[in-house]
Coordinates of C-alpha atoms in Angstrom, one line a residue:
M883 CA -26.4 2.8 -20.5
P884 CA -25.6 4.7 -23.7
I885 CA -27.0 8.0 -22.3
L886 CA -24.6 8.0 -19.4
I887 CA -21.7 7.2 -21.7
E888 CA -22.6 10.2 -23.8
Q889 CA -22.8 12.4 -20.7
L890 CA -19.3 11.2 -19.6
H891 CA -17.9 11.9 -23.1
H892 CA -19.3 15.4 -22.8
I893 CA -17.8 16.0 -19.4
V894 CA -14.2 14.6 -19.8
G895 CA -13.9 14.1 -23.6
R896 CA -14.3 10.9 -25.5
K897 CA -10.5 10.1 -25.2
H898 CA -10.9 9.8 -21.4
V899 CA -13.9 7.4 -21.3
L900 CA -12.7 3.8 -21.8
T901 CA -15.0 0.9 -22.5
G902 CA -14.6 -2.7 -23.5
D903 CA -12.5 -5.4 -21.8
T904 CA -9.2 -4.6 -23.6
Q905 CA -9.3 -0.8 -23.0
T906 CA -10.3 -1.2 -19.4
R907 CA -8.1 -4.2 -18.4
R908 CA -5.3 -2.3 -16.6
F909 CA -7.9 -0.5 -14.5
R910 CA -10.1 -3.6 -13.8
Q911 CA -7.2 -5.8 -13.0
G912 CA -5.2 -5.0 -9.8
Y913 CA -1.6 -5.6 -9.0
R914 CA -2.5 -9.1 -7.9
Y915 CA -6.3 -9.5 -7.9
G916 CA -9.4 -8.1 -9.6
G917 CA -10.8 -8.5 -13.1
G918 CA -14.5 -7.8 -12.8
T919 CA -16.4 -6.1 -15.6
V920 CA -17.2 -2.4 -15.8
L921 CA -19.5 -0.2 -17.8
A922 CA -16.7 2.4 -18.2
V923 CA -13.5 3.8 -16.8
V924 CA -13.5 7.6 -16.7
R925 CA -10.4 9.7 -16.3
P926 CA -11.3 13.3 -15.3
G927 CA -8.7 16.1 -15.8
T928 CA -10.0 18.5 -13.1
L929 CA -11.7 18.2 -9.8
L930 CA -14.7 20.0 -11.2
E931 CA -14.9 17.3 -13.9
M932 CA -14.6 14.6 -11.3
W933 CA -17.6 16.2 -9.4
R934 CA -19.7 16.3 -12.6
V935 CA -18.8 12.6 -13.3
L936 CA -19.9 11.7 -9.8
E937 CA -23.2 13.6 -10.3
A938 CA -23.9 11.8 -13.6
C939 CA -23.0 8.4 -12.2
H940 CA -25.1 9.0 -9.1
K941 CA -28.1 10.1 -11.1
A942 CA -27.8 7.0 -13.3
G943 CA -27.6 4.7 -10.2
T944 CA -24.3 3.1 -10.9
I945 CA -21.7 1.8 -8.5
I946 CA -18.7 4.1 -8.2
I947 CA -15.2 2.8 -7.6
C948 CA -12.7 5.6 -7.1
Q949 CA -9.2 4.5 -8.1
A950 CA -5.8 6.2 -8.0
A951 CA -2.7 4.3 -9.0
N952 CA -4.2 0.8 -8.7
T953 CA -1.2 -0.5 -6.8
G954 CA -3.2 -2.2 -4.0
L955 CA -2.3 -5.7 -3.0
T956 CA -5.8 -6.8 -1.8
G957 CA -8.0 -5.8 -4.8
G958 CA -9.4 -2.8 -2.9
S959 CA -9.8 -0.5 -5.9
T960 CA -10.9 -3.0 -8.6
P961 CA -14.2 -4.7 -9.3
V962 CA -14.7 -8.3 -8.3
P963 CA -15.4 -11.0 -10.9
Q964 CA -18.5 -12.2 -9.0
G965 CA -20.4 -9.1 -10.2
Y966 CA -22.8 -6.6 -8.7
D967 CA -26.5 -5.7 -8.8
R968 CA -25.8 -2.4 -10.7
P969 CA -23.4 -1.3 -13.4
V970 CA -19.9 -0.3 -12.3
V971 CA -18.0 2.9 -13.3
I972 CA -14.4 3.3 -12.3
I973 CA -13.2 6.9 -11.8
N974 CA -9.5 6.8 -12.2
M975 CA -8.0 10.0 -10.7
M976 CA -4.4 9.9 -11.9
R977 CA -4.7 12.9 -14.1
L978 CA -5.6 14.9 -11.0
S979 CA -2.0 15.5 -9.9
R980 CA -2.0 19.1 -8.6
L981 CA 0.0 19.7 -5.4
D982 CA 0.1 22.9 -3.4
L983 CA 2.5 23.7 -0.5
L984 CA 1.3 25.4 2.6
D985 CA 3.5 27.2 5.2
G986 CA 6.7 26.7 3.2
G987 CA 6.0 23.0 2.7
A988 CA 5.2 22.1 6.3
Q989 CA 1.9 20.9 4.9
V990 CA 0.6 20.2 1.4
V991 CA -2.8 20.0 -0.2
S992 CA -2.7 16.9 -2.4
H993 CA -5.2 16.2 -5.2
P994 CA -6.1 12.5 -5.6
G995 CA -3.7 11.6 -8.4
V996 CA -0.5 12.8 -6.6
T997 CA 2.0 10.0 -6.1
L998 CA 4.4 9.5 -3.2
D999 CA 7.2 9.7 -5.7
Q1000 CA 5.9 13.1 -7.0
L1001 CA 5.5 14.5 -3.5
E1002 CA 9.0 13.2 -2.5
K1003 CA 10.6 15.0 -5.4
R1004 CA 8.7 18.2 -4.8
L1005 CA 9.8 18.3 -1.1
R1006 CA 13.4 17.2 -1.5
P1007 CA 14.8 20.7 -2.4
I1008 CA 13.3 22.2 0.7
G1009 CA 14.7 19.5 3.0
R1010 CA 11.4 17.7 3.8
E1011 CA 9.8 14.3 3.2
P1012 CA 6.4 12.8 2.8
H1013 CA 5.0 10.1 5.1
S1014 CA 6.6 7.4 3.1
V1015 CA 9.7 7.6 0.9
I1016 CA 10.3 4.1 -0.3
G1017 CA 8.2 0.9 -0.6
S1018 CA 4.9 1.5 -2.3
S1019 CA 6.3 4.6 -3.8
C1020 CA 8.4 2.2 -6.0
I1021 CA 5.3 1.2 -7.9
G1022 CA 3.7 4.6 -8.1
A1023 CA 1.3 4.5 -5.2
S1024 CA -0.7 7.7 -4.5
V1025 CA -0.9 9.8 -1.4
T1026 CA -4.7 9.5 -1.3
G1027 CA -4.5 5.8 -1.6
G1028 CA -2.3 5.7 1.4
I1029 CA -4.6 7.8 3.5
C1030 CA -7.7 5.9 2.5
N1031 CA -6.1 2.6 3.3
N1032 CA -4.3 3.5 6.5
S1033 CA -1.1 2.5 4.8
G1034 CA 1.8 2.2 7.2
G1035 CA 4.9 2.5 5.2
S1036 CA 8.4 1.7 6.4
L1037 CA 9.2 4.8 8.4
I1038 CA 9.0 4.0 12.1
R1039 CA 8.5 7.5 13.5
R1040 CA 5.4 8.4 11.4
G1041 CA 2.9 5.6 11.9
P1042 CA 0.0 5.0 9.5
A1043 CA -0.9 7.5 6.8
Y1044 CA -3.5 9.7 8.5
T1045 CA -5.3 13.1 8.3
Q1046 CA -8.5 14.6 9.6
L1047 CA -8.4 17.4 7.0
A1048 CA -10.1 16.3 3.8
L1049 CA -12.4 17.4 1.0
F1050 CA -14.7 14.6 -0.1
A1051 CA -18.1 13.6 -1.6
R1052 CA -20.5 11.2 0.1
I1053 CA -24.0 9.9 -0.5
D1054 CA -26.2 10.2 2.6
A1055 CA -28.9 7.9 3.9
N1056 CA -31.5 9.8 1.8
G1057 CA -29.5 9.1 -1.4
E1058 CA -28.3 12.7 -1.7
L1059 CA -24.8 13.4 -3.1
S1060 CA -22.9 16.2 -1.3
L1061 CA -19.5 17.7 -1.2
V1062 CA -18.0 18.1 2.3
N1063 CA -15.2 20.6 2.9
H1064 CA -13.2 19.6 6.0
L1065 CA -9.9 20.8 4.7
G1066 CA -9.8 23.7 7.1
I1067 CA -9.5 26.1 4.2
D1068 CA -12.3 28.6 3.2
L1069 CA -12.7 28.0 -0.6
G1070 CA -16.3 29.2 -1.0
D1071 CA -19.7 27.7 -0.6
T1072 CA -20.7 25.7 -3.7
P1073 CA -18.9 22.7 -5.2
E1074 CA -18.2 24.8 -8.3
E1075 CA -16.5 27.5 -6.3
I1076 CA -14.5 25.2 -4.0
L1077 CA -13.3 22.9 -6.8
S1078 CA -12.5 25.6 -9.3
R1079 CA -10.3 27.4 -6.7
L1080 CA -8.5 24.1 -5.9
D1081 CA -8.1 23.4 -9.6
N1082 CA -6.5 26.8 -10.1
G1083 CA -4.4 26.6 -6.9
E1084 CA -6.2 29.6 -5.4
I1085 CA -5.5 29.0 -1.7
A1086 CA -5.2 32.3 0.1
A1087 CA -2.9 32.1 3.2
D1088 CA -5.5 34.0 5.3
K1089 CA -8.2 31.4 4.4
V1090 CA -6.2 28.5 5.9
D1091 CA -7.3 27.7 9.5
R1092 CA -4.3 26.9 11.6
S1093 CA -6.1 27.1 15.0
S1094 CA -7.9 23.8 14.6
N1095 CA -6.9 20.9 16.9
L1096 CA -7.5 18.5 14.0
S1097 CA -4.4 16.4 12.9
A1098 CA -2.8 16.1 9.5
S1099 CA -0.6 13.1 10.6
D1100 CA -0.4 10.6 13.5
H1101 CA 1.6 12.7 16.0
E1102 CA 1.3 10.1 18.7
Y1103 CA 2.8 7.2 16.9
C1104 CA 6.5 7.8 17.8
N1105 CA 5.6 7.2 21.5
H1106 CA 3.0 4.6 20.8
V1107 CA 5.4 2.3 19.0
R1108 CA 7.9 2.4 21.9
D1109 CA 5.5 0.7 24.3
I1110 CA 7.0 -2.8 24.0
S1111 CA 4.9 -4.0 27.0
A1112 CA 1.6 -3.4 25.3
S1113 CA -0.5 -6.4 24.3
S1114 CA -2.0 -4.7 21.3
P1115 CA -0.3 -4.1 17.9
A1116 CA 1.3 -0.7 17.1
R1117 CA -0.9 -0.3 14.0
Y1118 CA -3.5 -2.2 12.0
N1119 CA -6.2 -1.2 9.5
A1120 CA -9.2 -1.6 11.8
D1121 CA -7.6 0.4 14.7
P1122 CA -10.4 2.8 15.7
R1123 CA -7.9 5.4 16.8
R1124 CA -7.1 6.1 13.2
L1125 CA -10.4 5.8 11.4
Y1126 CA -11.7 9.3 10.6
E1127 CA -13.7 10.3 7.5
A1128 CA -11.2 9.9 4.6
S1129 CA -8.6 8.1 6.7
G1130 CA -9.3 4.4 6.4
S1131 CA -12.3 5.0 4.2
A1132 CA -11.2 2.4 1.6
G1133 CA -13.2 4.0 -1.2
K1134 CA -16.4 4.5 0.7
L1135 CA -16.0 8.2 0.0
A1136 CA -14.9 10.1 -3.1
V1137 CA -11.8 12.0 -1.9
F1138 CA -11.0 15.2 -3.8
A1139 CA -8.2 16.7 -1.7
L1140 CA -6.2 16.1 1.4
R1141 CA -4.3 18.4 3.7
I1142 CA -1.3 16.5 5.2
D1143 CA 1.8 17.1 7.2
T1144 CA 5.3 16.7 5.8
F1145 CA 8.4 16.0 7.8
P1146 CA 12.0 17.3 8.1
A1147 CA 14.5 15.1 6.3
D1148 CA 17.5 13.9 8.3
D1149 CA 20.8 15.7 7.4
K1150 CA 22.8 12.4 7.7
T1151 CA 21.7 8.8 7.4
Q1152 CA 23.4 5.5 7.7
V1153 CA 22.2 1.9 7.0
F1154 CA 23.4 -0.9 9.2
Y1155 CA 23.0 -4.4 7.7
I1156 CA 22.4 -7.1 10.4
G1157 CA 22.3 -10.8 9.9
S1158 CA 21.5 -13.6 12.4
N1159 CA 20.5 -17.2 12.5
D1160 CA 18.5 -16.6 15.7
P1161 CA 15.2 -14.6 15.4
A1162 CA 15.3 -14.0 19.2
E1163 CA 18.5 -11.9 18.6
L1164 CA 16.7 -9.6 16.3
E1165 CA 13.8 -9.2 18.8
S1166 CA 16.3 -8.3 21.5
I1167 CA 17.7 -5.6 19.3
R1168 CA 14.2 -4.3 18.6
R1169 CA 13.3 -4.1 22.2
D1170 CA 16.6 -2.5 23.2
I1171 CA 16.4 0.2 20.5
L1172 CA 12.7 1.0 21.2
S1173 CA 13.1 1.2 25.0
T1174 CA 16.6 2.7 25.4
F1175 CA 17.6 4.8 22.4
D1176 CA 17.1 8.5 22.4
S1177 CA 16.6 8.4 18.6
L1178 CA 14.1 6.2 16.9
P1179 CA 15.3 4.6 13.7
I1180 CA 14.2 6.0 10.4
A1181 CA 13.4 2.4 9.2
G1182 CA 14.0 -1.1 10.3
E1183 CA 13.1 -3.7 7.6
Y1184 CA 13.2 -7.4 8.0
M1185 CA 13.8 -10.0 5.3
H1186 CA 14.0 -13.8 5.7
R1187 CA 16.8 -15.4 3.6
D1188 CA 14.1 -17.0 1.3
A1189 CA 12.7 -13.5 0.7
Y1190 CA 16.1 -12.2 -0.1
E1191 CA 16.8 -15.0 -2.6
L1192 CA 13.3 -14.7 -4.1
S1193 CA 13.8 -11.0 -4.7
Q1194 CA 17.3 -11.4 -5.8
R1195 CA 16.2 -13.8 -8.6
Y1196 CA 12.7 -12.8 -9.5
G1197 CA 12.9 -9.1 -8.8
K1198 CA 16.1 -8.5 -10.7
D1199 CA 14.6 -6.7 -13.7
M1200 CA 12.4 -4.5 -11.5
F1201 CA 15.5 -3.6 -9.4
L1202 CA 17.5 -2.7 -12.4
F1203 CA 14.6 -0.8 -14.0
I1204 CA 14.2 1.4 -11.0
R1205 CA 17.9 2.0 -10.6
T1206 CA 18.2 3.0 -14.2
F1207 CA 15.0 4.9 -14.9
G1208 CA 13.7 5.9 -11.4
T1209 CA 10.5 5.2 -9.7
D1210 CA 8.4 7.7 -11.7
R1211 CA 8.7 5.5 -14.8
V1212 CA 7.3 2.3 -13.0
P1213 CA 3.6 3.1 -13.6
L1214 CA 4.2 3.5 -17.3
A1215 CA 6.1 0.2 -17.4
F1216 CA 3.2 -1.5 -15.6
S1217 CA 0.7 0.1 -18.0
L1218 CA 2.6 -1.2 -21.0
K1219 CA 2.9 -4.7 -19.5
S1220 CA -0.8 -4.8 -18.8
R1221 CA -1.6 -3.8 -22.4
F1222 CA 0.7 -6.5 -23.7
D1223 CA -0.9 -9.1 -21.4
G1224 CA -4.3 -8.0 -22.5
M1225 CA -3.4 -8.6 -26.2
T1226 CA -1.9 -12.1 -25.4
E1227 CA -5.1 -13.0 -23.5
K1228 CA -7.2 -11.9 -26.4
L1229 CA -5.1 -14.1 -28.7
G1230 CA -5.5 -17.1 -26.4
F1231 CA -2.0 -17.2 -25.0
G1232 CA -2.9 -16.3 -21.5
G1233 CA -1.9 -13.2 -19.5
A1234 CA 1.5 -14.2 -18.0
I1235 CA 3.6 -14.2 -21.2
S1236 CA 5.2 -10.9 -20.3
D1237 CA 6.4 -12.3 -16.9
R1238 CA 7.9 -15.3 -18.5
L1239 CA 9.7 -13.2 -21.2
L1240 CA 11.0 -10.7 -18.6
Q1241 CA 12.2 -13.5 -16.3
F1242 CA 14.0 -15.2 -19.2
G1243 CA 15.6 -11.9 -20.2
A1244 CA 16.7 -11.2 -16.6
K1245 CA 19.0 -14.2 -16.7
F1246 CA 21.3 -12.3 -19.1
L1247 CA 21.4 -9.1 -17.0
P1248 CA 24.5 -8.5 -14.8
N1249 CA 24.6 -9.4 -11.1
H1250 CA 22.9 -6.5 -9.4
L1251 CA 23.4 -6.9 -5.6
P1252 CA 26.6 -5.9 -3.8
S1253 CA 28.9 -8.8 -2.7
R1254 CA 28.6 -8.1 1.0
L1255 CA 24.8 -8.4 0.9
N1256 CA 25.0 -11.7 -1.0
D1257 CA 27.5 -13.0 1.5
F1258 CA 25.1 -12.3 4.4
G1259 CA 22.3 -13.8 2.3
E1260 CA 24.3 -17.1 2.3
R1261 CA 25.4 -17.0 5.9
Y1262 CA 22.3 -15.8 7.8
E1263 CA 18.6 -16.8 7.8
H1264 CA 17.3 -13.5 9.2
H1265 CA 18.2 -10.0 7.9
L1266 CA 17.5 -6.6 9.5
L1267 CA 18.1 -3.4 7.6
L1268 CA 18.5 -0.7 10.2
K1269 CA 18.5 2.9 8.9
M1270 CA 19.4 5.7 11.4
G1271 CA 19.6 9.4 11.1
N1272 CA 21.7 12.2 12.7
D1273 CA 22.4 11.6 16.4
G1274 CA 21.0 8.1 16.1
I1275 CA 23.8 7.0 13.8
E1276 CA 26.5 7.1 16.6
E1277 CA 24.0 5.7 19.1
A1278 CA 23.4 2.6 16.8
R1279 CA 27.1 2.4 15.9
Q1280 CA 28.2 2.0 19.6
Y1281 CA 25.3 -0.4 20.4
L1282 CA 26.0 -2.7 17.5
A1283 CA 29.8 -2.7 18.0
A1284 CA 29.3 -3.8 21.6
R1285 CA 26.9 -6.5 20.6
F1286 CA 28.5 -8.1 17.5
P1287 CA 29.9 -10.4 16.4
S1288 CA 27.8 -12.9 18.4
A1289 CA 27.5 -16.6 18.2
Q1290 CA 24.6 -16.3 15.8
G1291 CA 25.1 -13.0 14.0
A1292 CA 27.1 -10.1 12.7
Y1293 CA 26.6 -6.7 11.0
F1294 CA 28.3 -4.2 8.8
E1295 CA 27.9 -0.5 7.9
C1296 CA 26.7 -0.1 4.4
S1297 CA 28.2 2.2 1.9
E1298 CA 25.7 4.5 0.2
E1299 CA 25.4 2.2 -2.7
E1300 CA 25.0 -0.9 -0.5
G1301 CA 22.3 0.8 1.6
K1302 CA 20.3 1.8 -1.5
A1303 CA 20.6 -1.7 -2.9
A1304 CA 19.5 -3.4 0.3
F1305 CA 16.3 -1.4 0.6
L1306 CA 15.5 -1.6 -3.1
N1307 CA 15.9 -5.4 -2.9
R1308 CA 13.6 -5.5 0.1
F1309 CA 10.9 -3.6 -1.7
A1310 CA 11.2 -5.6 -4.9
V1311 CA 9.9 -8.6 -3.0
G1312 CA 6.2 -7.9 -3.7
G1313 CA 6.7 -8.0 -7.4
A1314 CA 9.0 -11.0 -7.2
V1315 CA 6.3 -13.1 -5.5
V1316 CA 3.9 -12.3 -8.4
R1317 CA 6.6 -13.1 -10.9
Y1318 CA 7.3 -16.4 -9.2
R1319 CA 3.6 -17.4 -9.4
A1320 CA 3.5 -16.5 -13.1
V1321 CA 6.7 -18.4 -14.0
H1322 CA 5.8 -21.5 -11.9
S1323 CA 2.1 -21.7 -12.8
T1324 CA 2.3 -25.5 -13.3
T1325 CA 3.4 -26.0 -9.7
V1326 CA 1.8 -23.0 -7.9
E1327 CA -1.9 -22.7 -7.4
D1328 CA -1.9 -19.1 -6.2
I1329 CA -0.6 -16.7 -3.6
V1330 CA -2.1 -16.4 -0.1
A1331 CA -0.8 -13.0 0.9
L1332 CA -1.2 -11.9 4.5
D1333 CA 0.0 -8.7 6.2
I1334 CA -0.3 -9.0 9.9
A1335 CA 0.4 -6.9 13.0
L1336 CA 1.7 -8.7 16.1
P1337 CA 1.2 -7.3 19.6
R1338 CA 4.0 -5.0 20.6
N1339 CA 5.0 -7.3 23.5
T1340 CA 5.4 -10.3 21.3
I1341 CA 8.8 -12.0 21.8
D1342 CA 8.5 -15.2 19.8
W1343 CA 7.6 -13.4 16.6
F1344 CA 8.9 -15.7 13.8
E1345 CA 6.2 -18.0 12.4
R1346 CA 6.7 -21.8 12.5
L1347 CA 3.9 -23.6 10.7
P1348 CA 2.7 -27.1 11.6
A1349 CA 4.0 -29.8 9.2
E1350 CA 0.5 -30.5 7.9
I1351 CA 0.2 -26.9 6.7
Q1352 CA 3.9 -26.6 5.6
Q1353 CA 3.5 -29.5 3.2
K1354 CA 0.8 -27.7 1.2
I1355 CA 3.1 -24.7 0.5
D1356 CA 5.7 -24.5 -2.3
T1357 CA 7.5 -21.3 -1.0
I1358 CA 7.0 -18.8 1.8
M1359 CA 8.1 -15.2 1.7
Y1360 CA 8.6 -13.4 5.0
C1361 CA 9.5 -9.7 5.3
G1362 CA 8.1 -6.7 7.2
H1363 CA 8.4 -3.5 9.1
F1364 CA 10.1 -5.1 12.1
F1365 CA 10.1 -2.4 14.8
C1366 CA 6.3 -2.0 14.2
H1367 CA 5.9 -5.8 14.3
V1368 CA 4.1 -5.6 11.0
L1369 CA 5.0 -8.6 8.9
H1370 CA 4.2 -9.5 5.3
Q1371 CA 3.8 -13.3 5.0
E1372 CA 3.1 -14.6 1.5
Y1373 CA 2.5 -18.3 0.8
L1374 CA 2.9 -19.7 -2.7
V1375 CA 0.5 -22.6 -2.5
K1376 CA 1.2 -25.9 -4.2
K1377 CA -0.9 -26.8 -7.3
G1378 CA -4.2 -28.4 -6.5
E1379 CA -4.4 -27.2 -2.9
D1380 CA -7.4 -25.2 -1.6
C1381 CA -6.0 -21.7 -1.0
E1382 CA -9.0 -20.4 0.8
A1383 CA -9.0 -23.3 3.3
L1384 CA -5.3 -22.9 3.8
K1385 CA -5.7 -19.2 4.5
K1386 CA -8.3 -19.9 7.2
E1387 CA -6.0 -22.4 8.9
I1388 CA -3.1 -19.9 9.0
L1389 CA -5.3 -17.0 10.2
A1390 CA -6.6 -19.2 13.0
L1391 CA -3.0 -19.7 14.2
L1392 CA -2.4 -16.0 14.0
Q1393 CA -5.5 -15.3 16.0
E1394 CA -4.1 -17.5 18.8
R1395 CA -1.0 -15.4 18.8
G1396 CA -3.0 -12.2 19.2
A1397 CA -2.3 -10.9 15.7
K1398 CA -4.5 -8.4 13.9
Y1399 CA -4.9 -8.5 10.1
P1400 CA -4.6 -6.8 7.7
A1401 CA -2.0 -4.5 9.1
E1402 CA -1.6 -1.9 6.4
H1403 CA -2.8 -3.0 3.0
N1404 CA -6.4 -2.8 4.1
V1405 CA -9.1 -5.5 3.7
G1406 CA -9.7 -5.1 0.0
H1407 CA -11.8 -8.0 -1.2
L1408 CA -9.5 -10.6 0.5
Y1409 CA -10.1 -10.1 4.2
E1410 CA -13.4 -9.9 6.1
A1411 CA -13.6 -6.6 7.9
E1412 CA -14.0 -6.5 11.6
D1413 CA -17.5 -5.6 12.8
S1414 CA -16.3 -2.1 13.9
L1415 CA -14.8 -1.5 10.5
K1416 CA -18.0 -2.7 8.7
Q1417 CA -19.9 -0.2 10.8
F1418 CA -17.5 2.6 9.9
Y1419 CA -18.1 1.8 6.2
R1420 CA -21.9 1.8 6.6
E1421 CA -21.8 5.2 8.3
L1422 CA -19.7 6.7 5.5
D1423 CA -21.8 5.2 2.7
P1424 CA -25.3 4.3 3.9
T1425 CA -26.6 3.3 0.4
N1426 CA -23.5 1.2 -0.4
S1427 CA -22.9 3.0 -3.7
F1428 CA -19.1 3.5 -3.3
N1429 CA -16.9 0.4 -3.7
P1430 CA -19.4 -2.1 -2.4
G1431 CA -18.3 -5.5 -1.2
I1432 CA -15.1 -4.2 0.4
G1433 CA -14.1 -6.3 3.4
Q1434 CA -16.3 -9.1 2.1
T1435 CA -19.4 -7.0 2.9
S1436 CA -22.6 -6.8 0.8
R1437 CA -22.3 -5.8 -2.8
L1438 CA -26.0 -4.9 -3.0
L1439 CA -27.7 -1.5 -2.9
N1440 CA -28.5 -0.4 0.7
W1441 CA -26.4 -3.2 2.2
K1442 CA -29.0 -5.9 1.4
E1443 CA -28.0 -9.4 2.2
A1444 CA -26.6 -11.5 -0.6
G1445 CA -29.1 -13.5 -2.5
H1446 CA -30.2 -14.2 -6.1
Y1447 CA -30.0 -11.1 -8.2
S1448 CA -29.3 -10.2 -11.8
E1449 CA -25.9 -8.9 -12.5
S1450 CA -26.0 -5.7 -14.4
C1451 CA -22.5 -5.3 -15.6

């Protein structure tokens, strides 16, 4: 489609239209999955440019995949290798990073390229925080990606990322592209007026509607999560209570801007590190805190000993990189790594050379975790990182002092450095699993990565696999957001085993336990969406032009059933 490429050059400039496998690799290949082919990757510099790119792609009849930081773990913003019935254009929105504060920072208007890290730094001087302050922010995740994927984050009080106030484009059942302004801000009538004003930050205070009953966050979650008798999970991606236009849309709309709440930061915080060899002991703590404490924890992160050791060994360079350079440099590091891997692939050396080199170099780096953490890593199988704020600190201190030491467990109060190290080691796990797969490619077939939500009333929460399944697995990584009962369970499958068949066996066991999945990483191309979620996608995108195939749905125009067709990209 040379005419479309020329149009895109004219709209955003030749420099920001990428073609060819090498140039587009880091946008086509996700953090763990992806790799399909594309006609082009376009990087608009203004919202108005993004609208004109959409118009051109829509007129040309292409598939449109809107992408922000491309940090997703389920391939939800990258094309699939199986191909499509139309050419694919990725619109990468990371140049669209304008952020405007409303009401002194109580709310913000976020453009689609704003990262959690950027928002956190903008809010810190005024004593406020975004929905999530650690975790996916470590790898440069965007605010918009979190909203579109119902990301949960680690912060117990705030629930899934959510807003009902959004500006987005959609294609209706008649094939018409339109811009929908549900921000609750009067910005004009035409796309040109609306987008130009946002591009210039022209948001007049008297044009902001504050009387609406629409929400810019999940206000109910702090009470919802406390209901430990409920037989449903606290949160999961297909939960209809939190599917609304952009929220949970998973790329079936093109989101231009979001209006979201921010939150007061705690004046004082304290991390308590708990270790136990009995998973029931941790569940008892969870139930006591949720049902009896006046103050909810800020965060409560679980790690199994194997996850601790995996992250300690294979996440070491990432840990030290973030501690030295900060989270805002991580996207650049991933970009450079992807370019290097692209060159080695082109030379026939494969795409995992960088991981092997980095892991080899990490051996010579200094020991990076505090001694008390490593001591608990050796003594206890199950670890709980409990972070409390303000009045909750003394509440937790008294409770834990009365409870420990026990026959199976103990705890200590972290210094500031120990607390930071504990949480950073927890959130280096995701990258460590990918590194392990790359380094052990001769013994590991692939990763089966599941994020699941157990019912709030579950007591026997820790997974014990049957021997016939266990013998097919090289290593298992368990961690999660414990008080929400959201667990990340990643299985590094032995070489030669059928990963898809193994995944079905494990999911069948989880269904018997009442689990919902995925919990917060969204369906991507790895999970089949529930029927209600499929219907939500069809209502948002009747022609199946935005991100088709998501949730293992049809990749064909107008949601036609799969069959023989000629791939056009």
